[in-house]
Coordinates of C-alpha atoms in Angstrom, one line a residue:
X673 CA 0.0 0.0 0.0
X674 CA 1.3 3.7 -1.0
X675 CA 1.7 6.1 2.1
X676 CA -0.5 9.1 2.4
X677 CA 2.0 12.2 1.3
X678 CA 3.1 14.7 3.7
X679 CA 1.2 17.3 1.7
X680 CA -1.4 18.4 0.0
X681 CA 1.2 20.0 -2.4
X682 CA 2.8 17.0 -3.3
X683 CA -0.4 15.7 -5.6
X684 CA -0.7 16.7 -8.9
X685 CA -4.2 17.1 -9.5
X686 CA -7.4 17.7 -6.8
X687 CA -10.8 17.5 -7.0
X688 CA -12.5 18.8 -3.9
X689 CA -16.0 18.2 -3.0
X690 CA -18.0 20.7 -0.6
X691 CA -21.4 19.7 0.6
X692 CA -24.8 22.1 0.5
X693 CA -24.3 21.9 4.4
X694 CA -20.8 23.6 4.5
X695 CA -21.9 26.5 2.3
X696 CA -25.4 27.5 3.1
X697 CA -26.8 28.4 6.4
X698 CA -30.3 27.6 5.9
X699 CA -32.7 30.5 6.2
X700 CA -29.1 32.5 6.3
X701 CA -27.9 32.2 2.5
X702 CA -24.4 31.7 1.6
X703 CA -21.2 31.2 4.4
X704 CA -19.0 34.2 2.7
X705 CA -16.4 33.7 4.9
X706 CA -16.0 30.0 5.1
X707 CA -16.2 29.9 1.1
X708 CA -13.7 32.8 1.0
X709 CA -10.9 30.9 3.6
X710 CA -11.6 27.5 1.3
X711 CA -10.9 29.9 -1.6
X712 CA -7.2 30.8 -0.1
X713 CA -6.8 27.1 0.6
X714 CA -7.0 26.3 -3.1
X715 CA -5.1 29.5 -4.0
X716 CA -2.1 28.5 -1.9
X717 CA -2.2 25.0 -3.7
X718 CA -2.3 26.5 -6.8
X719 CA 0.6 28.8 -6.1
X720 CA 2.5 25.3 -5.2
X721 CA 1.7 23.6 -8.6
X722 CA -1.3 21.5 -7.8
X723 CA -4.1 21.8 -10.6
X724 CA -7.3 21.9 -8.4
X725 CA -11.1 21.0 -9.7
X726 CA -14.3 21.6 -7.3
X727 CA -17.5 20.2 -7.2
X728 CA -19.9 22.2 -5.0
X729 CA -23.2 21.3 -3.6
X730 CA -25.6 24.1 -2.8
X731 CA -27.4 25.4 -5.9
X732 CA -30.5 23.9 -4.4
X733 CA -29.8 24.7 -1.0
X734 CA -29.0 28.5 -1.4
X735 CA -32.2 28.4 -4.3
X736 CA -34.3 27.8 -1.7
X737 CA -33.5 30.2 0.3
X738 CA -33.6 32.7 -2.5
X739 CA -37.3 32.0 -2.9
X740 CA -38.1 31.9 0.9
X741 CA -39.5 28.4 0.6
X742 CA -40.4 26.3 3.6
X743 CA -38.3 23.7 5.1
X744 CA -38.6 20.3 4.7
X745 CA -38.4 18.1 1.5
X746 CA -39.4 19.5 -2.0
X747 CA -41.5 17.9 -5.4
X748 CA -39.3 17.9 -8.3
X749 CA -40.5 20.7 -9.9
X750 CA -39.5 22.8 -6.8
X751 CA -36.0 21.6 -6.9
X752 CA -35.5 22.2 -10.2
X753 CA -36.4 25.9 -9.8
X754 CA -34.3 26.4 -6.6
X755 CA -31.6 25.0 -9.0
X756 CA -31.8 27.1 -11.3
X757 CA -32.3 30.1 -9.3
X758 CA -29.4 28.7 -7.4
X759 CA -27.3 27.4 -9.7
X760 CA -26.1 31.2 -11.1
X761 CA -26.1 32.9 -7.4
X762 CA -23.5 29.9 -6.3
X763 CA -21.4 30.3 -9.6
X764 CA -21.1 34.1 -8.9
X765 CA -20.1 33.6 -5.3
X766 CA -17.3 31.1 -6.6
X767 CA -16.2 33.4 -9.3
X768 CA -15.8 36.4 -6.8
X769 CA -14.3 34.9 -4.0
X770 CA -11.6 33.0 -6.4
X771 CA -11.2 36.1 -8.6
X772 CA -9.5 38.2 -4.8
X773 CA -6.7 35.4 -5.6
X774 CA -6.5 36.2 -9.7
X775 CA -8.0 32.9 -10.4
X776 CA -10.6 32.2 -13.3
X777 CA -13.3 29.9 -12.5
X778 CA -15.5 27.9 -15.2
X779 CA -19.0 26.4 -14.7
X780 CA -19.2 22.9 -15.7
X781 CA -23.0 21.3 -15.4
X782 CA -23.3 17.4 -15.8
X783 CA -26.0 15.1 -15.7
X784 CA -25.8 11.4 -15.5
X785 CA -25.4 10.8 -19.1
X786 CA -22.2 12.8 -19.6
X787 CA -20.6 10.1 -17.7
X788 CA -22.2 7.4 -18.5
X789 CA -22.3 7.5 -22.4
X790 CA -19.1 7.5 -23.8
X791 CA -18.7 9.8 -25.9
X792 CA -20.3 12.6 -23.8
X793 CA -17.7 11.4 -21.2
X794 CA -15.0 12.0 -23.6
X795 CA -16.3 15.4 -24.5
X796 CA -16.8 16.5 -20.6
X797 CA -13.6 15.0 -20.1
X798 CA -11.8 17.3 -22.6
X799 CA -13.6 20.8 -21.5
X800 CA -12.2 20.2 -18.1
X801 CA -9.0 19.4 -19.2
X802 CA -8.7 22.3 -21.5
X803 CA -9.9 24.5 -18.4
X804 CA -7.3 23.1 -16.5
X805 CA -4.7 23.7 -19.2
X806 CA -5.9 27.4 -19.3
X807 CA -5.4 28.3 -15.5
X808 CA -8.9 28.1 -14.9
X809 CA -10.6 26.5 -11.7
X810 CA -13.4 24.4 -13.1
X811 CA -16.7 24.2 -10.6
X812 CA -18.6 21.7 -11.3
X813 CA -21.9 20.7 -10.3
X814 CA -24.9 18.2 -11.1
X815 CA -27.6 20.3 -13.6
X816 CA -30.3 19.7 -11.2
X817 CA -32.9 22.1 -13.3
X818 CA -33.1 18.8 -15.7
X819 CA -32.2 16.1 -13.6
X820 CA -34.7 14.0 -12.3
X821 CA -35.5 11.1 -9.2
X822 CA -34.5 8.3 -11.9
X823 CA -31.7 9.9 -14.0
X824 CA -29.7 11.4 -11.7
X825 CA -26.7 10.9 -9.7
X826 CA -28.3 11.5 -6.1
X827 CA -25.7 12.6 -4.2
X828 CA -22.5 14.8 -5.4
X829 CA -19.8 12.3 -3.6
X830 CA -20.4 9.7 -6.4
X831 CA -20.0 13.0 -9.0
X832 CA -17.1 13.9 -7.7
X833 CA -15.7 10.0 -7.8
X834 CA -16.5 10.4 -11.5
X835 CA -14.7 13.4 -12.0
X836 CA -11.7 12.5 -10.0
X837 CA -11.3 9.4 -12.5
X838 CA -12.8 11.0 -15.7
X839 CA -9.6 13.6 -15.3
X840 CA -7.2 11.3 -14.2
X841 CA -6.8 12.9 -10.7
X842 CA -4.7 11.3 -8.2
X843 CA -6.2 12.9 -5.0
X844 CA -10.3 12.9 -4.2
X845 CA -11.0 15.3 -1.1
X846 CA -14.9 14.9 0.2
X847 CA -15.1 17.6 2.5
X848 CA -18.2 17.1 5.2
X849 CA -19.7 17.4 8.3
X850 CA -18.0 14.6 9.7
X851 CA -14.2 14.1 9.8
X852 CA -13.6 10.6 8.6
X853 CA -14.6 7.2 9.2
X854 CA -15.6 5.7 11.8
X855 CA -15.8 2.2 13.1
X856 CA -19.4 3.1 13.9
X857 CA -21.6 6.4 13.7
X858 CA -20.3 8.0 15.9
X859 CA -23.6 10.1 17.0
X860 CA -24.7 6.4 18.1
X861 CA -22.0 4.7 19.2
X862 CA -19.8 7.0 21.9
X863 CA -17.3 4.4 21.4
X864 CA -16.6 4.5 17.6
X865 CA -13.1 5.3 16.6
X866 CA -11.5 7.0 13.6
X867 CA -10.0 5.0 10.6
X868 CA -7.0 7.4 10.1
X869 CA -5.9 4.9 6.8
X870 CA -8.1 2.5 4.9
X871 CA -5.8 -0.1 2.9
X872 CA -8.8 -1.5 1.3
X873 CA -12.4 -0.8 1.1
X874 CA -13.5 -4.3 2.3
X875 CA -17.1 -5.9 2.9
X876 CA -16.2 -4.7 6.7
X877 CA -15.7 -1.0 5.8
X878 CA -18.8 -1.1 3.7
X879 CA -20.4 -2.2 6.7
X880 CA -19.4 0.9 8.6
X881 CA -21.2 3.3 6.6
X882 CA -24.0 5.4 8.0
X883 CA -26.5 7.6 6.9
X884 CA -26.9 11.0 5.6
X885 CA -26.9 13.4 8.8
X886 CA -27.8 16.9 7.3
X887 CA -31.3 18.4 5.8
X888 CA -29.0 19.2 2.9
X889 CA -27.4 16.2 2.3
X890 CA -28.5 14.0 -0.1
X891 CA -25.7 11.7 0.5
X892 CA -23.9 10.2 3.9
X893 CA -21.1 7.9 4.9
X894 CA -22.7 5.0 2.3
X895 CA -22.5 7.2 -0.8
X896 CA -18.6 8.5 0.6
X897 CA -17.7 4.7 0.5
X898 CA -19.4 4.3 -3.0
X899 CA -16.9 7.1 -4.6
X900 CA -14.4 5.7 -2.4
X901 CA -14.7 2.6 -4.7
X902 CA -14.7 4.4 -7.9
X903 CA -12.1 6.5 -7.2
X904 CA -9.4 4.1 -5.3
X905 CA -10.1 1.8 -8.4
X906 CA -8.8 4.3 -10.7
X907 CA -5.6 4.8 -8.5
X908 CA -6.8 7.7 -7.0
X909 CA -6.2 8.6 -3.1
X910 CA -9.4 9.9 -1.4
X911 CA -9.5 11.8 1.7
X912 CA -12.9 12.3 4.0
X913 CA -12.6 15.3 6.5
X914 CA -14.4 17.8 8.6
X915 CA -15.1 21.1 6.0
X916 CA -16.9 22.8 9.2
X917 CA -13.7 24.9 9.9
X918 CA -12.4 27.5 8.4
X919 CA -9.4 26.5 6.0
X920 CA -10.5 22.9 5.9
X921 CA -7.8 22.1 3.0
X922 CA -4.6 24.1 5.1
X923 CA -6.0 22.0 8.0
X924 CA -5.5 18.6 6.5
X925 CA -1.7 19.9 6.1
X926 CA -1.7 20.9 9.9
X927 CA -2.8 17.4 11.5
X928 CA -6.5 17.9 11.3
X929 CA -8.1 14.2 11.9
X930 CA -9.1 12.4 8.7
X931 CA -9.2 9.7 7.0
X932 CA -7.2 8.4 3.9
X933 CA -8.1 6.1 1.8
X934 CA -5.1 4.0 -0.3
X935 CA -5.6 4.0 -4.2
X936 CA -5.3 0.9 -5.2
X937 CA -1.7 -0.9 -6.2
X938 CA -3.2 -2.3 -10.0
X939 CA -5.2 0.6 -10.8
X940 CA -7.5 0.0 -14.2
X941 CA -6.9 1.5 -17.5
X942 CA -8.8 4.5 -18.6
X943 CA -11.1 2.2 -20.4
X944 CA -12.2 0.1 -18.2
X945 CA -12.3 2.9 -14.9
X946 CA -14.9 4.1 -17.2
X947 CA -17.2 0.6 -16.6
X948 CA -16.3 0.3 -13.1
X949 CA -17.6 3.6 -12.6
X950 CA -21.0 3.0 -13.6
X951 CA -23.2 4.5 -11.6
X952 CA -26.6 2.8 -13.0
X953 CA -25.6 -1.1 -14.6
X954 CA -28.4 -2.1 -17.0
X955 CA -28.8 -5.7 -15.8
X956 CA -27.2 -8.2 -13.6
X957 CA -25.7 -11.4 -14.0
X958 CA -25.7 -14.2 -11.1
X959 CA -23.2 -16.5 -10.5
X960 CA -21.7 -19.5 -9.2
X961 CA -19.1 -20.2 -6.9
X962 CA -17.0 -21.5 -9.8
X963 CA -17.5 -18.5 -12.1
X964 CA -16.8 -16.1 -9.4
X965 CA -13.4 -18.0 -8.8
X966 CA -12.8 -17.6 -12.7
X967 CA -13.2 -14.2 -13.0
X968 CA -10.8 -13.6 -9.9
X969 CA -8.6 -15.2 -11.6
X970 CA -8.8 -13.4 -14.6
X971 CA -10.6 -15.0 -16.7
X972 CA -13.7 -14.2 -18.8
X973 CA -17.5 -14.9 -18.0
X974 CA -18.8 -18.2 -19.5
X975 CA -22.4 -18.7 -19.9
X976 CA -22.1 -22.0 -18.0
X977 CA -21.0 -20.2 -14.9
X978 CA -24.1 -17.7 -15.0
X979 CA -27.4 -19.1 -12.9
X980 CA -29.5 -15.7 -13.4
X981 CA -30.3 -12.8 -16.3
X982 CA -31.7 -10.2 -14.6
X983 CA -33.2 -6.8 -16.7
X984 CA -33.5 -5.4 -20.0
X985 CA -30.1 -5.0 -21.0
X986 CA -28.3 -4.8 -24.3
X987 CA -25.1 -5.5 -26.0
X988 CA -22.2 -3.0 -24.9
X989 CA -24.3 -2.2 -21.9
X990 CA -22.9 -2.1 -18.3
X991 CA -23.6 -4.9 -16.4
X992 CA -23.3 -5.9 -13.0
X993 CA -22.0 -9.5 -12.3
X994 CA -22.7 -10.4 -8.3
X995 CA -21.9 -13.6 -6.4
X996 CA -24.4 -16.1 -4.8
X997 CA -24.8 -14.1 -1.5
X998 CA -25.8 -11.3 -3.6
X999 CA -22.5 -9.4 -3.0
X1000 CA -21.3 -7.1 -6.6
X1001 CA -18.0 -9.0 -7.5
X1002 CA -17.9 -7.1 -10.9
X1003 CA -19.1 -4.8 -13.7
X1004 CA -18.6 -5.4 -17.3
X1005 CA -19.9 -4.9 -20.8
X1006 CA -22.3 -7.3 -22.2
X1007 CA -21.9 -9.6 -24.8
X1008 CA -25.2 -10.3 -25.4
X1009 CA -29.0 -8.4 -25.7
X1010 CA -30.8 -9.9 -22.2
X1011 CA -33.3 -12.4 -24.2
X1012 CA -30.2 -14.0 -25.8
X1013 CA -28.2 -14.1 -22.2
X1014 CA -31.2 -15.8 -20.6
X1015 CA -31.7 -17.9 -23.4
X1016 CA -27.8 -19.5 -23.1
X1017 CA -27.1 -18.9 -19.1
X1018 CA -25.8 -21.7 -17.5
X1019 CA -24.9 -23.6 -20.7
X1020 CA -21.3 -24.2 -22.4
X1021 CA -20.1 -22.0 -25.1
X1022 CA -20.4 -25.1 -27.5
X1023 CA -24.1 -25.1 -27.8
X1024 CA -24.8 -21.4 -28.3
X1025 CA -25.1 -22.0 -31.9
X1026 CA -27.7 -24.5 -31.4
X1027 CA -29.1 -22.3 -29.1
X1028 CA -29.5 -18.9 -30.8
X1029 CA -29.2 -20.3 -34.4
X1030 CA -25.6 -18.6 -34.9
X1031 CA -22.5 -18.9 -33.4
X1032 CA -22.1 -16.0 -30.9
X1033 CA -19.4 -15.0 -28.9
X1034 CA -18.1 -17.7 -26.5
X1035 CA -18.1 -15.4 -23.7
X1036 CA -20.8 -13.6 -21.9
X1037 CA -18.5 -10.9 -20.7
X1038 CA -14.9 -10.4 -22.2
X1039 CA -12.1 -10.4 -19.2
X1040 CA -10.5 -7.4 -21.7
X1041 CA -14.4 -5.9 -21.0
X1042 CA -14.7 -6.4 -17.3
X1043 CA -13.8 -5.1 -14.0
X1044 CA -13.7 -6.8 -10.4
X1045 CA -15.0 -4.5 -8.1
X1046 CA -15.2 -6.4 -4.8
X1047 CA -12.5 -6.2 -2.1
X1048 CA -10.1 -8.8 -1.4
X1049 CA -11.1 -9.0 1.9
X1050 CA -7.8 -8.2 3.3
X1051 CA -7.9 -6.6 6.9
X1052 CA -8.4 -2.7 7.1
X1053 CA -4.8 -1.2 8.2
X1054 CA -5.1 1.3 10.9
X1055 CA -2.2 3.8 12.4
X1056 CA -2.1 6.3 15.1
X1057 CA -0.3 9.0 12.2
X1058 CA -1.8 9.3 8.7
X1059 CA 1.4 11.2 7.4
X1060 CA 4.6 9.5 6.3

């Protein structure tokens, strides 16, 4: 496992995530002066050669309290408008409080389908690189006046897991209202205790997680262990701290508690960090014990291994492939439409001729088109000091 640097400045390239907690007081509107000292922290990075990204919550949040309305949670219709109302009050704040420093900031809006469709992943990809390449400070966000319940990323950790590995970043900072991880939540369990490293994100750290704890927060500890998978995959570091004080970023430096998460040793190419990071697989395959040793071992999915087809999936889809406990083992694309896989599961390549009245492909998914995405299972590491 690599050792957490001894700086933030010795990382090439940042993204930093903010929740709608950290930067709106409800009923208050936006925290100037927290969003001002987070814009020095970048600053200062900046000035030491790190290329920094930011995707902010708080459109919706600070939308809201635009338009006065009432507490509590809102249709769809209502979010959209506090979005958009939003959306351009929390872009100007950005721009002003990183223009005091002489940096440019860019507004980048996705929605689930820039990163989930190739192509318009390879196009969002190459705006934020070319923002990058021109000084700028891209702020990105999800475009919540279109997005809806079912096409939508639902939270802004997993976002910014897609972003950290759509640019090839090597850090992932989720800033939050809670500074790390914790062997239980810690707002139940007085006697929980802060991971300062995670080796590995195991079944046992999964099992950790908690739930969202603001009114904001769409997220919580689950979706921070979800982007902690997507971006750890990619061989990117992630870091989850307290953003509550000021200078959250400078604090890290300074010893403030956190928790690092390793990037993993045999990160995937670009290709295939693109299907591990599918946030919404089209189908799932089950299978057996053998199967699942198979694929460990590198090899490809077999239609004899598979027991169960489940959705409407197509070829080239994203698929999930999970074990017999029902645990995700790994994502891939699919070498068949859905009908067809159902139609050859759990019989040997040899008789899908006879079975579909051509000769397909002898796989079901390709090892070049898959990614394990389970944990080993090795033990979580745990030290007293997180810097080397």
């Amino acid at each position: 496992m690599s050792a957490p640097l001894a700086s933030l400045s010795g990382y090439r390239r940042i993204v930093i995530k903010i929740g709608s907690a950290l930067l709106v007081d409800h009923g208050a509107g936006l925290k100037h002066q927290w969003l001002d000292a987070v814009c020095d922290d970048i600053a200062a990075l900046r000035a030491s050669g790190v290329e920094v990204l930011v995707v902010s919550s708080g459109a919706i949040a600070l939308g809201r309290t635009v338009l006065s309305l009432a507490p509590g949670a809102l249709k769809l219709e209502e979010s959209q408008a506090a979005a958009a109302v939003g959306q351009i009050a929390l872009a100007r704040h950005w721009s002003e409080s990183l223009s005091r420093s002489s940096i440019v900031a860019g507004q980048i809006l996705l929605t689930l389908g820039d990163t989930e469709e190739r192509r318009r992943y390879l196009n969002a990809r190459a705006t934020i690189n070319q923002l990058l390449k021109l000084g700028a400070v891209p702020i990105i966000n999800e475009n919540d006046t279109v997005a809806t319940t079912e096409i939508r990323y639902g939270d802004n950790d997993r976002l910014a897991a897609r972003v950290a590995t759509m640019t090839g970043a090597d850090l992932l900072i989720l800033l939050s209202d809670i500074d790390g991880l914790y062997t239980a939540p810690p707002h139940l369990d007085p006697e929980a205790k802060l991971l300062p490293v995670i080796a590995e994100i195991t079944p046992e750290i999964e099992a950790m997680a908690g739930g969202a704890a603001s009114i904001f927060s769409r997220g919580g500890m689950r979706t921070k262990i979800d982007a902690g998978k997507i971006a750890t995959s990619a061989g990117c570091a992630m870091i989850i701290t307290s953003g509550k004080p000021f200078n959250p970023l400078k604090g890290i430096d300074q010893g403030a508690a956190h928790s690092w998460f390793a990037p993993s040793a045999t990160p995937v190419t670009a290709r295939k960090t693109w299907i591990a990071g599918q946030l919404q697989p089209a189908g799932t395959l089950t299978v057996d014990a053998g199967a699942e040793r198979a694929l460990h071992a590198g090899k490809s999915l077999l239609p004899a291994g598979v027991c169960d087809v489940i959705g409407q999936f197509h070829r080239g889809d994203t698929i999930s492939v999970v074990g017999l406990e029902g645990r995700e083992i790994a994502r891939g694309l699919a070498g068949y439409d859905a009908d067809e896989a159902r139609r050859i599961a759990g019989h040997k390549s040899a008789d899908i001729e006879d079975l579909l009245g051509y000769a397909g492909r002898a796989a079901m998914i390709h090892r070049d088109d898959l990614v394990m995405t389970e944990a080993t299972g090795k033990k979580t590491e745990k030290k007293d000091e997180i810097h080397a």
